[in-house]
mmCIF file of C-alpha atoms in Angstrom:
data_model
loop_
_atom_site.group_PDB
_atom_site.id
_atom_site.type_symbol
_atom_site.label_atom_id
_atom_site.label_comp_id
_atom_site.label_asym_id
_atom_site.label_seq_id
_atom_site.Cartn_x
_atom_site.Cartn_y
_atom_site.Cartn_z
ATOM 1 C CA UNK A 1 -60.713 -5.379 89.969
ATOM 2 C CA UNK A 2 -58.923 -2.316 90.653
ATOM 3 C CA UNK A 3 -59.745 -0.457 87.302
ATOM 4 C CA UNK A 4 -63.665 -1.567 87.533
ATOM 5 C CA UNK A 5 -63.810 -0.258 91.449
ATOM 6 C CA UNK A 6 -62.044 3.142 90.193
ATOM 7 C CA UNK A 7 -64.677 3.164 87.422
ATOM 8 C CA UNK A 8 -67.905 2.851 89.479
ATOM 9 C CA UNK A 9 -66.369 5.351 91.790
ATOM 10 C CA UNK A 10 -65.779 7.817 89.345
ATOM 11 C CA UNK A 11 -69.221 7.250 88.047
ATOM 12 C CA UNK A 12 -70.818 7.956 91.617
ATOM 13 C CA UNK A 13 -68.768 11.017 92.319
ATOM 14 C CA UNK A 14 -69.840 12.661 88.867
ATOM 15 C CA UNK A 15 -73.028 14.679 89.250
ATOM 16 C CA UNK A 16 -75.604 13.436 86.592
ATOM 17 C CA UNK A 17 -76.072 16.693 84.784
ATOM 18 C CA UNK A 18 -72.609 16.350 83.784
ATOM 19 C CA UNK A 19 -72.480 12.796 83.004
ATOM 20 C CA UNK A 20 -72.628 13.149 78.934
ATOM 21 C CA UNK A 21 -70.210 15.765 78.641
ATOM 22 C CA UNK A 22 -67.623 14.007 80.668
ATOM 23 C CA UNK A 23 -68.078 10.650 79.736
ATOM 24 C CA UNK A 24 -65.324 10.682 77.281
ATOM 25 C CA UNK A 25 -62.825 12.208 79.471
ATOM 26 C CA UNK A 26 -63.720 9.548 82.303
ATOM 27 C CA UNK A 27 -63.480 6.952 79.954
ATOM 28 C CA UNK A 28 -59.893 8.066 78.485
ATOM 29 C CA UNK A 29 -58.726 8.097 82.046
ATOM 30 C CA UNK A 30 -59.879 4.353 82.906
ATOM 31 C CA UNK A 31 -58.206 3.359 79.687
ATOM 32 C CA UNK A 32 -55.019 4.890 80.816
ATOM 33 C CA UNK A 33 -55.454 3.412 84.200
ATOM 34 C CA UNK A 34 -55.943 -0.146 82.760
ATOM 35 C CA UNK A 35 -53.013 0.681 80.598
ATOM 36 C CA UNK A 36 -50.965 1.308 83.670
ATOM 37 C CA UNK A 37 -51.956 -1.710 85.704
ATOM 38 C CA UNK A 38 -51.466 -4.607 82.914
ATOM 39 C CA UNK A 39 -47.887 -2.993 82.627
ATOM 40 C CA UNK A 40 -47.363 -3.474 86.464
ATOM 41 C CA UNK A 41 -48.821 -6.812 86.223
ATOM 42 C CA UNK A 42 -46.757 -8.091 83.180
ATOM 43 C CA UNK A 43 -43.660 -6.680 84.915
ATOM 44 C CA UNK A 44 -43.892 -8.356 88.243
ATOM 45 C CA UNK A 45 -44.641 -11.722 86.524
ATOM 46 C CA UNK A 46 -41.654 -11.255 84.545
ATOM 47 C CA UNK A 47 -39.827 -10.628 87.479
ATOM 48 C CA UNK A 48 -40.965 -13.785 89.491
ATOM 49 C CA UNK A 49 -40.121 -15.860 86.201
ATOM 50 C CA UNK A 50 -36.567 -14.605 86.131
ATOM 51 C CA UNK A 51 -35.991 -15.329 89.795
ATOM 52 C CA UNK A 52 -36.712 -18.572 89.663
ATOM 53 C CA UNK A 53 -34.977 -19.772 86.558
ATOM 54 C CA UNK A 54 -31.799 -21.244 87.373
ATOM 55 C CA UNK A 55 -28.373 -18.800 86.837
ATOM 56 C CA UNK A 56 -25.985 -21.289 85.532
ATOM 57 C CA UNK A 57 -27.159 -21.429 81.456
ATOM 58 C CA UNK A 58 -24.788 -24.519 80.967
ATOM 59 C CA UNK A 59 -26.977 -26.872 83.070
ATOM 60 C CA UNK A 60 -29.865 -26.566 80.441
ATOM 61 C CA UNK A 61 -28.057 -26.282 76.812
ATOM 62 C CA UNK A 62 -30.528 -25.582 74.035
ATOM 63 C CA UNK A 63 -29.146 -27.631 71.824
ATOM 64 C CA UNK A 64 -26.480 -30.462 71.068
ATOM 65 C CA UNK A 65 -23.767 -28.027 69.332
ATOM 66 C CA UNK A 66 -24.322 -25.533 72.189
ATOM 67 C CA UNK A 67 -23.421 -28.565 74.652
ATOM 68 C CA UNK A 68 -20.505 -29.963 72.449
ATOM 69 C CA UNK A 69 -18.912 -26.002 72.725
ATOM 70 C CA UNK A 70 -19.523 -26.071 76.510
ATOM 71 C CA UNK A 71 -17.718 -29.253 76.558
ATOM 72 C CA UNK A 72 -14.740 -28.326 74.750
ATOM 73 C CA UNK A 73 -14.592 -25.130 76.943
ATOM 74 C CA UNK A 74 -14.599 -26.875 79.931
ATOM 75 C CA UNK A 75 -11.902 -29.081 78.919
ATOM 76 C CA UNK A 76 -9.919 -25.743 77.547
ATOM 77 C CA UNK A 77 -10.232 -24.589 81.137
ATOM 78 C CA UNK A 78 -9.264 -27.767 82.800
ATOM 79 C CA UNK A 79 -6.209 -29.105 80.687
ATOM 80 C CA UNK A 80 -2.928 -27.037 79.673
ATOM 81 C CA UNK A 81 -3.491 -25.777 76.119
ATOM 82 C CA UNK A 82 -1.074 -26.906 73.407
ATOM 83 C CA UNK A 83 -1.698 -25.254 70.026
ATOM 84 C CA UNK A 84 -0.803 -26.227 67.063
ATOM 85 C CA UNK A 85 1.004 -24.793 63.913
ATOM 86 C CA UNK A 86 -1.337 -23.861 61.013
ATOM 87 C CA UNK A 87 1.567 -24.822 58.909
ATOM 88 C CA UNK A 88 2.721 -27.878 59.941
ATOM 89 C CA UNK A 89 0.197 -28.820 62.505
ATOM 90 C CA UNK A 90 3.061 -29.357 65.123
ATOM 91 C CA UNK A 91 2.113 -28.407 68.822
ATOM 92 C CA UNK A 92 3.685 -25.250 69.890
ATOM 93 C CA UNK A 93 4.050 -26.149 73.458
ATOM 94 C CA UNK A 94 5.889 -29.374 74.789
ATOM 95 C CA UNK A 95 3.129 -32.236 75.496
ATOM 96 C CA UNK A 96 5.133 -33.119 78.743
ATOM 97 C CA UNK A 97 5.908 -30.208 80.286
ATOM 98 C CA UNK A 98 3.602 -27.716 78.604
ATOM 99 C CA UNK A 99 6.141 -25.153 78.359
ATOM 100 C CA UNK A 100 6.012 -23.225 74.900
ATOM 101 C CA UNK A 101 8.498 -24.150 71.867
ATOM 102 C CA UNK A 102 7.992 -20.534 70.786
ATOM 103 C CA UNK A 103 8.701 -17.987 73.733
ATOM 104 C CA UNK A 104 7.980 -14.398 72.879
ATOM 105 C CA UNK A 105 10.883 -12.314 71.599
ATOM 106 C CA UNK A 106 12.342 -10.056 74.647
ATOM 107 C CA UNK A 107 12.035 -6.497 73.530
ATOM 108 C CA UNK A 108 14.645 -3.853 74.992
ATOM 109 C CA UNK A 109 13.423 -0.799 77.118
ATOM 110 C CA UNK A 110 13.380 1.257 74.272
ATOM 111 C CA UNK A 111 10.316 -0.915 72.828
ATOM 112 C CA UNK A 112 11.057 -0.752 69.183
ATOM 113 C CA UNK A 113 14.046 -3.412 69.226
ATOM 114 C CA UNK A 114 13.935 -7.152 69.989
ATOM 115 C CA UNK A 115 16.718 -8.962 71.574
ATOM 116 C CA UNK A 116 17.197 -11.909 69.548
ATOM 117 C CA UNK A 117 20.069 -13.097 71.871
ATOM 118 C CA UNK A 118 18.396 -13.809 75.158
ATOM 119 C CA UNK A 119 18.693 -17.228 76.824
ATOM 120 C CA UNK A 120 16.635 -19.801 75.505
ATOM 121 C CA UNK A 121 16.208 -22.702 77.332
ATOM 122 C CA UNK A 122 17.559 -26.036 75.389
ATOM 123 C CA UNK A 123 14.323 -27.956 76.757
ATOM 124 C CA UNK A 124 15.464 -30.774 74.049
ATOM 125 C CA UNK A 125 19.194 -30.780 75.239
ATOM 126 C CA UNK A 126 20.002 -30.749 71.305
ATOM 127 C CA UNK A 127 23.351 -28.358 72.205
ATOM 128 C CA UNK A 128 24.501 -30.819 75.064
ATOM 129 C CA UNK A 129 26.425 -29.327 78.251
ATOM 130 C CA UNK A 130 28.657 -26.627 77.702
ATOM 131 C CA UNK A 131 32.165 -27.424 77.795
ATOM 132 C CA UNK A 132 34.484 -26.853 80.723
ATOM 133 C CA UNK A 133 37.701 -25.991 79.406
ATOM 134 C CA UNK A 134 37.588 -24.220 76.393
ATOM 135 C CA UNK A 135 40.987 -23.622 74.170
ATOM 136 C CA UNK A 136 42.421 -19.800 74.433
ATOM 137 C CA UNK A 137 40.962 -17.592 71.873
ATOM 138 C CA UNK A 138 43.324 -17.412 68.405
ATOM 139 C CA UNK A 139 44.760 -13.723 68.051
ATOM 140 C CA UNK A 140 43.274 -13.911 64.571
ATOM 141 C CA UNK A 141 40.003 -15.119 65.286
ATOM 142 C CA UNK A 142 37.123 -12.939 64.245
ATOM 143 C CA UNK A 143 33.346 -13.276 64.724
ATOM 144 C CA UNK A 144 31.693 -11.036 62.197
ATOM 145 C CA UNK A 145 28.284 -9.788 62.871
ATOM 146 C CA UNK A 146 25.786 -7.910 60.751
ATOM 147 C CA UNK A 147 25.747 -5.172 59.681
ATOM 148 C CA UNK A 148 29.855 -4.983 60.046
ATOM 149 C CA UNK A 149 31.521 -5.424 56.594
ATOM 150 C CA UNK A 150 33.295 -8.452 55.933
ATOM 151 C CA UNK A 151 37.041 -8.168 56.792
ATOM 152 C CA UNK A 152 39.811 -10.186 55.478
ATOM 153 C CA UNK A 153 40.285 -13.246 56.073
ATOM 154 C CA UNK A 154 41.906 -16.339 54.578
ATOM 155 C CA UNK A 155 39.341 -18.958 56.033
ATOM 156 C CA UNK A 156 36.260 -18.377 57.380
ATOM 157 C CA UNK A 157 32.863 -20.440 58.171
ATOM 158 C CA UNK A 158 29.242 -19.387 57.877
ATOM 159 C CA UNK A 159 26.682 -20.269 60.664
ATOM 160 C CA UNK A 160 23.624 -21.109 58.651
ATOM 161 C CA UNK A 161 20.934 -22.468 60.834
ATOM 162 C CA UNK A 162 17.864 -21.854 62.822
ATOM 163 C CA UNK A 163 17.654 -18.144 64.311
ATOM 164 C CA UNK A 164 13.460 -17.439 64.034
ATOM 165 C CA UNK A 165 13.758 -14.092 65.775
ATOM 166 C CA UNK A 166 15.580 -15.624 68.843
ATOM 167 C CA UNK A 167 13.057 -18.495 69.316
ATOM 168 C CA UNK A 168 15.848 -21.135 68.208
ATOM 169 C CA UNK A 169 18.203 -22.435 71.070
ATOM 170 C CA UNK A 170 21.633 -20.309 71.063
ATOM 171 C CA UNK A 171 23.415 -22.634 69.102
ATOM 172 C CA UNK A 172 25.628 -19.764 67.245
ATOM 173 C CA UNK A 173 27.303 -18.595 70.010
ATOM 174 C CA UNK A 174 28.538 -22.044 71.402
ATOM 175 C CA UNK A 175 29.798 -22.683 67.980
ATOM 176 C CA UNK A 176 31.831 -19.845 67.927
ATOM 177 C CA UNK A 177 33.420 -20.751 71.036
ATOM 178 C CA UNK A 178 33.900 -24.467 69.734
ATOM 179 C CA UNK A 179 36.135 -22.741 66.785
ATOM 180 C CA UNK A 180 37.646 -19.489 68.484
ATOM 181 C CA UNK A 181 41.000 -21.307 68.810
ATOM 182 C CA UNK A 182 41.357 -20.895 64.813
ATOM 183 C CA UNK A 183 42.713 -18.302 62.797
ATOM 184 C CA UNK A 184 39.240 -17.790 61.210
ATOM 185 C CA UNK A 185 36.323 -15.865 60.681
ATOM 186 C CA UNK A 186 33.207 -17.049 61.900
ATOM 187 C CA UNK A 187 30.465 -15.394 59.764
ATOM 188 C CA UNK A 188 27.035 -15.421 62.706
ATOM 189 C CA UNK A 189 23.874 -13.696 60.803
ATOM 190 C CA UNK A 190 22.284 -13.623 64.528
ATOM 191 C CA UNK A 191 22.673 -9.863 65.394
ATOM 192 C CA UNK A 192 22.251 -9.120 69.017
ATOM 193 C CA UNK A 193 19.107 -6.871 68.266
ATOM 194 C CA UNK A 194 16.494 -6.408 65.648
ATOM 195 C CA UNK A 195 14.111 -3.579 65.474
ATOM 196 C CA UNK A 196 10.540 -5.270 65.157
ATOM 197 C CA UNK A 197 9.612 -2.067 62.832
ATOM 198 C CA UNK A 198 11.522 -3.282 60.216
ATOM 199 C CA UNK A 199 9.324 -5.155 57.745
ATOM 200 C CA UNK A 200 10.394 -8.333 55.750
ATOM 201 C CA UNK A 201 10.118 -6.745 52.183
ATOM 202 C CA UNK A 202 12.645 -6.135 49.421
ATOM 203 C CA UNK A 203 12.109 -2.396 49.489
ATOM 204 C CA UNK A 204 12.957 -1.906 53.374
ATOM 205 C CA UNK A 205 16.263 -0.796 53.519
ATOM 206 C CA UNK A 206 17.482 -2.385 56.639
ATOM 207 C CA UNK A 207 16.102 -5.663 55.860
ATOM 208 C CA UNK A 208 17.777 -5.760 52.869
ATOM 209 C CA UNK A 209 20.933 -4.909 54.324
ATOM 210 C CA UNK A 210 20.772 -7.662 56.554
ATOM 211 C CA UNK A 211 19.852 -10.434 53.763
ATOM 212 C CA UNK A 212 22.431 -8.832 51.435
ATOM 213 C CA UNK A 213 24.933 -9.481 54.273
ATOM 214 C CA UNK A 214 23.986 -12.661 54.826
ATOM 215 C CA UNK A 215 24.110 -13.568 50.598
ATOM 216 C CA UNK A 216 27.522 -11.958 50.621
ATOM 217 C CA UNK A 217 28.892 -14.158 54.045
ATOM 218 C CA UNK A 218 27.620 -17.002 52.587
ATOM 219 C CA UNK A 219 29.221 -16.699 49.072
ATOM 220 C CA UNK A 220 32.845 -15.726 50.835
ATOM 221 C CA UNK A 221 32.574 -18.497 52.831
ATOM 222 C CA UNK A 222 35.138 -21.605 52.910
ATOM 223 C CA UNK A 223 32.448 -23.612 55.164
ATOM 224 C CA UNK A 224 28.853 -23.403 55.637
ATOM 225 C CA UNK A 225 27.411 -24.905 58.558
ATOM 226 C CA UNK A 226 24.022 -25.729 58.772
ATOM 227 C CA UNK A 227 21.982 -26.793 62.198
ATOM 228 C CA UNK A 228 18.658 -27.501 62.252
ATOM 229 C CA UNK A 229 16.811 -26.525 65.777
ATOM 230 C CA UNK A 230 13.828 -29.787 65.450
ATOM 231 C CA UNK A 231 11.535 -26.960 67.634
ATOM 232 C CA UNK A 232 11.816 -24.319 64.805
ATOM 233 C CA UNK A 233 10.468 -24.485 61.212
ATOM 234 C CA UNK A 234 13.899 -22.555 59.929
ATOM 235 C CA UNK A 235 12.155 -21.828 56.428
ATOM 236 C CA UNK A 236 15.222 -19.557 55.391
ATOM 237 C CA UNK A 237 17.498 -22.199 56.653
ATOM 238 C CA UNK A 238 16.198 -24.633 54.027
ATOM 239 C CA UNK A 239 16.231 -22.165 51.314
ATOM 240 C CA UNK A 240 19.774 -21.672 52.254
ATOM 241 C CA UNK A 241 20.805 -25.448 51.853
ATOM 242 C CA UNK A 242 19.257 -25.475 48.859
ATOM 243 C CA UNK A 243 21.191 -22.709 47.357
ATOM 244 C CA UNK A 244 24.224 -24.187 48.269
ATOM 245 C CA UNK A 245 24.004 -27.921 48.353
ATOM 246 C CA UNK A 246 25.995 -28.216 45.287
ATOM 247 C CA UNK A 247 28.712 -26.232 46.355
ATOM 248 C CA UNK A 248 30.970 -28.848 48.182
ATOM 249 C CA UNK A 249 31.432 -26.527 51.395
ATOM 250 C CA UNK A 250 28.548 -27.217 53.217
ATOM 251 C CA UNK A 251 28.029 -29.712 56.246
ATOM 252 C CA UNK A 252 24.821 -30.342 58.263
ATOM 253 C CA UNK A 253 23.366 -30.905 61.394
ATOM 254 C CA UNK A 254 19.797 -31.919 61.275
ATOM 255 C CA UNK A 255 17.762 -34.101 63.901
ATOM 256 C CA UNK A 256 15.318 -36.702 62.315
ATOM 257 C CA UNK A 257 12.479 -34.782 64.879
ATOM 258 C CA UNK A 258 13.005 -31.678 62.562
ATOM 259 C CA UNK A 259 9.728 -31.391 60.804
ATOM 260 C CA UNK A 260 11.266 -31.356 57.792
ATOM 261 C CA UNK A 261 14.087 -33.870 58.328
ATOM 262 C CA UNK A 262 13.446 -36.228 55.887
ATOM 263 C CA UNK A 263 13.563 -33.558 52.963
ATOM 264 C CA UNK A 264 17.122 -32.606 54.509
ATOM 265 C CA UNK A 265 18.260 -35.692 54.916
ATOM 266 C CA UNK A 266 17.439 -36.665 51.265
ATOM 267 C CA UNK A 267 18.948 -33.625 50.024
ATOM 268 C CA UNK A 268 22.008 -34.146 51.853
ATOM 269 C CA UNK A 269 22.159 -37.588 50.100
ATOM 270 C CA UNK A 270 21.523 -36.998 46.955
ATOM 271 C CA UNK A 271 24.247 -33.905 46.488
ATOM 272 C CA UNK A 272 26.761 -35.823 49.115
ATOM 273 C CA UNK A 273 26.988 -33.648 51.803
ATOM 274 C CA UNK A 274 28.399 -34.630 54.966
ATOM 275 C CA UNK A 275 25.084 -34.531 57.729
ATOM 276 C CA UNK A 276 24.729 -36.003 61.246
ATOM 277 C CA UNK A 277 22.111 -35.572 63.705
ATOM 278 C CA UNK A 278 23.753 -34.817 66.894
ATOM 279 C CA UNK A 279 25.460 -31.257 67.501
ATOM 280 C CA UNK A 280 28.288 -32.831 69.102
ATOM 281 C CA UNK A 281 29.348 -34.091 65.892
ATOM 282 C CA UNK A 282 29.159 -30.900 63.924
ATOM 283 C CA UNK A 283 32.301 -29.321 64.714
ATOM 284 C CA UNK A 284 34.745 -31.607 64.097
ATOM 285 C CA UNK A 285 33.324 -31.878 60.563
ATOM 286 C CA UNK A 286 33.723 -28.023 60.253
ATOM 287 C CA UNK A 287 37.112 -28.520 60.981
ATOM 288 C CA UNK A 288 37.385 -31.508 58.500
ATOM 289 C CA UNK A 289 35.936 -29.194 55.955
ATOM 290 C CA UNK A 290 38.690 -26.345 56.655
ATOM 291 C CA UNK A 291 41.193 -29.168 56.191
ATOM 292 C CA UNK A 292 39.614 -30.225 52.831
ATOM 293 C CA UNK A 293 39.518 -26.741 51.705
ATOM 294 C CA UNK A 294 43.352 -26.633 52.079
ATOM 295 C CA UNK A 295 43.465 -25.082 55.549
ATOM 296 C CA UNK A 296 46.907 -26.217 57.403
ATOM 297 C CA UNK A 297 47.876 -25.638 61.109
ATOM 298 C CA UNK A 298 51.222 -25.695 62.303
ATOM 299 C CA UNK A 299 52.358 -26.786 65.649
ATOM 300 C CA UNK A 300 51.557 -23.601 67.418
ATOM 301 C CA UNK A 301 48.359 -23.494 65.679
ATOM 302 C CA UNK A 302 49.020 -20.808 63.243
ATOM 303 C CA UNK A 303 48.294 -20.921 59.430
ATOM 304 C CA UNK A 304 50.957 -22.206 57.284
ATOM 305 C CA UNK A 305 51.257 -22.998 53.584
ATOM 306 C CA UNK A 306 54.604 -25.102 54.039
ATOM 307 C CA UNK A 307 53.023 -29.060 53.999
ATOM 308 C CA UNK A 308 56.526 -29.461 55.952
ATOM 309 C CA UNK A 309 55.758 -26.796 59.030
ATOM 310 C CA UNK A 310 52.059 -28.399 58.988
ATOM 311 C CA UNK A 311 50.855 -30.216 62.139
ATOM 312 C CA UNK A 312 48.397 -32.888 60.725
ATOM 313 C CA UNK A 313 46.790 -33.702 64.390
ATOM 314 C CA UNK A 314 45.533 -30.032 64.558
ATOM 315 C CA UNK A 315 42.266 -30.917 62.270
ATOM 316 C CA UNK A 316 40.587 -33.882 61.983
ATOM 317 C CA UNK A 317 40.779 -36.431 58.891
ATOM 318 C CA UNK A 318 38.329 -36.188 56.098
ATOM 319 C CA UNK A 319 37.445 -39.776 56.872
ATOM 320 C CA UNK A 320 34.542 -38.514 58.952
ATOM 321 C CA UNK A 321 33.390 -36.542 56.335
ATOM 322 C CA UNK A 322 33.136 -39.525 54.078
ATOM 323 C CA UNK A 323 31.423 -41.409 57.407
ATOM 324 C CA UNK A 324 28.887 -38.767 57.472
ATOM 325 C CA UNK A 325 27.823 -39.077 53.692
ATOM 326 C CA UNK A 326 30.799 -37.002 51.474
ATOM 327 C CA UNK A 327 30.956 -37.516 48.158
ATOM 328 C CA UNK A 328 31.544 -35.514 44.801
ATOM 329 C CA UNK A 329 28.538 -33.123 44.508
ATOM 330 C CA UNK A 330 26.204 -33.771 41.994
ATOM 331 C CA UNK A 331 24.849 -30.982 39.741
ATOM 332 C CA UNK A 332 21.435 -32.181 38.887
#
């Protein structure tokens, strides 16, 4: 309507003598006005439609797939998530309290070093209560950590078990405390800090030094003690168990809830390795294995090589090893 009236107005206001010469210009102007009016009309119409549409797009899903996705997102937002490990499908958070089983490693102030000796909550009470009255530390007791070179020793214990960059419970310090009254060296691969820039590759000098320290300590140890934290995967620990299963110097603590607990228990059965499921039973087995390896203590708790001076009450009898599955190791 607006463009038609404008066209008539332009025609009436233009002298007849110049109509033929200006008709093309007028037609172009009218066409331009019509384009502008059409554009404004479409803009107003679209604005009205948008204003009338609901803002919640979830109320009108375009298809069933979108509906399913929306429902899944809604569940994710309203209930605690429990992410599953992509390897073993175990949940990475406790289904009861929803606490993470794999807490992030804590970095020290310099940002490059990870503290793997931080407090890890024992949510499954795997270690039990801390002992209230520990015996005094023996003057010859040594707690060896990498990369310190291994010192001279007569008898020693290697703590082979779950670490996982500080995610496993702090069982190594607990066991070191339980053994501190003995004149032995304890080899603990769980160093206090680890630079996260170190890559787990054979060509990385720092990584190689750590692995070789562990391999040397495993070889030199009189007894190798394995503890599997069942809230971890512990692939390196399983590798080490395979390496030393036939050695006759291994004791194992592995709860049946460990994701590969069945494998561990069958290996121990096949190779006659003493194996228990409770951490409280592990320390007596270590002492009994030290006795089996020839360690004798006198009444003062010092090493002796004289059977007459040895106090048999200082170390448990080897019978507890037999009860836990000790047999002559098989070679195949």
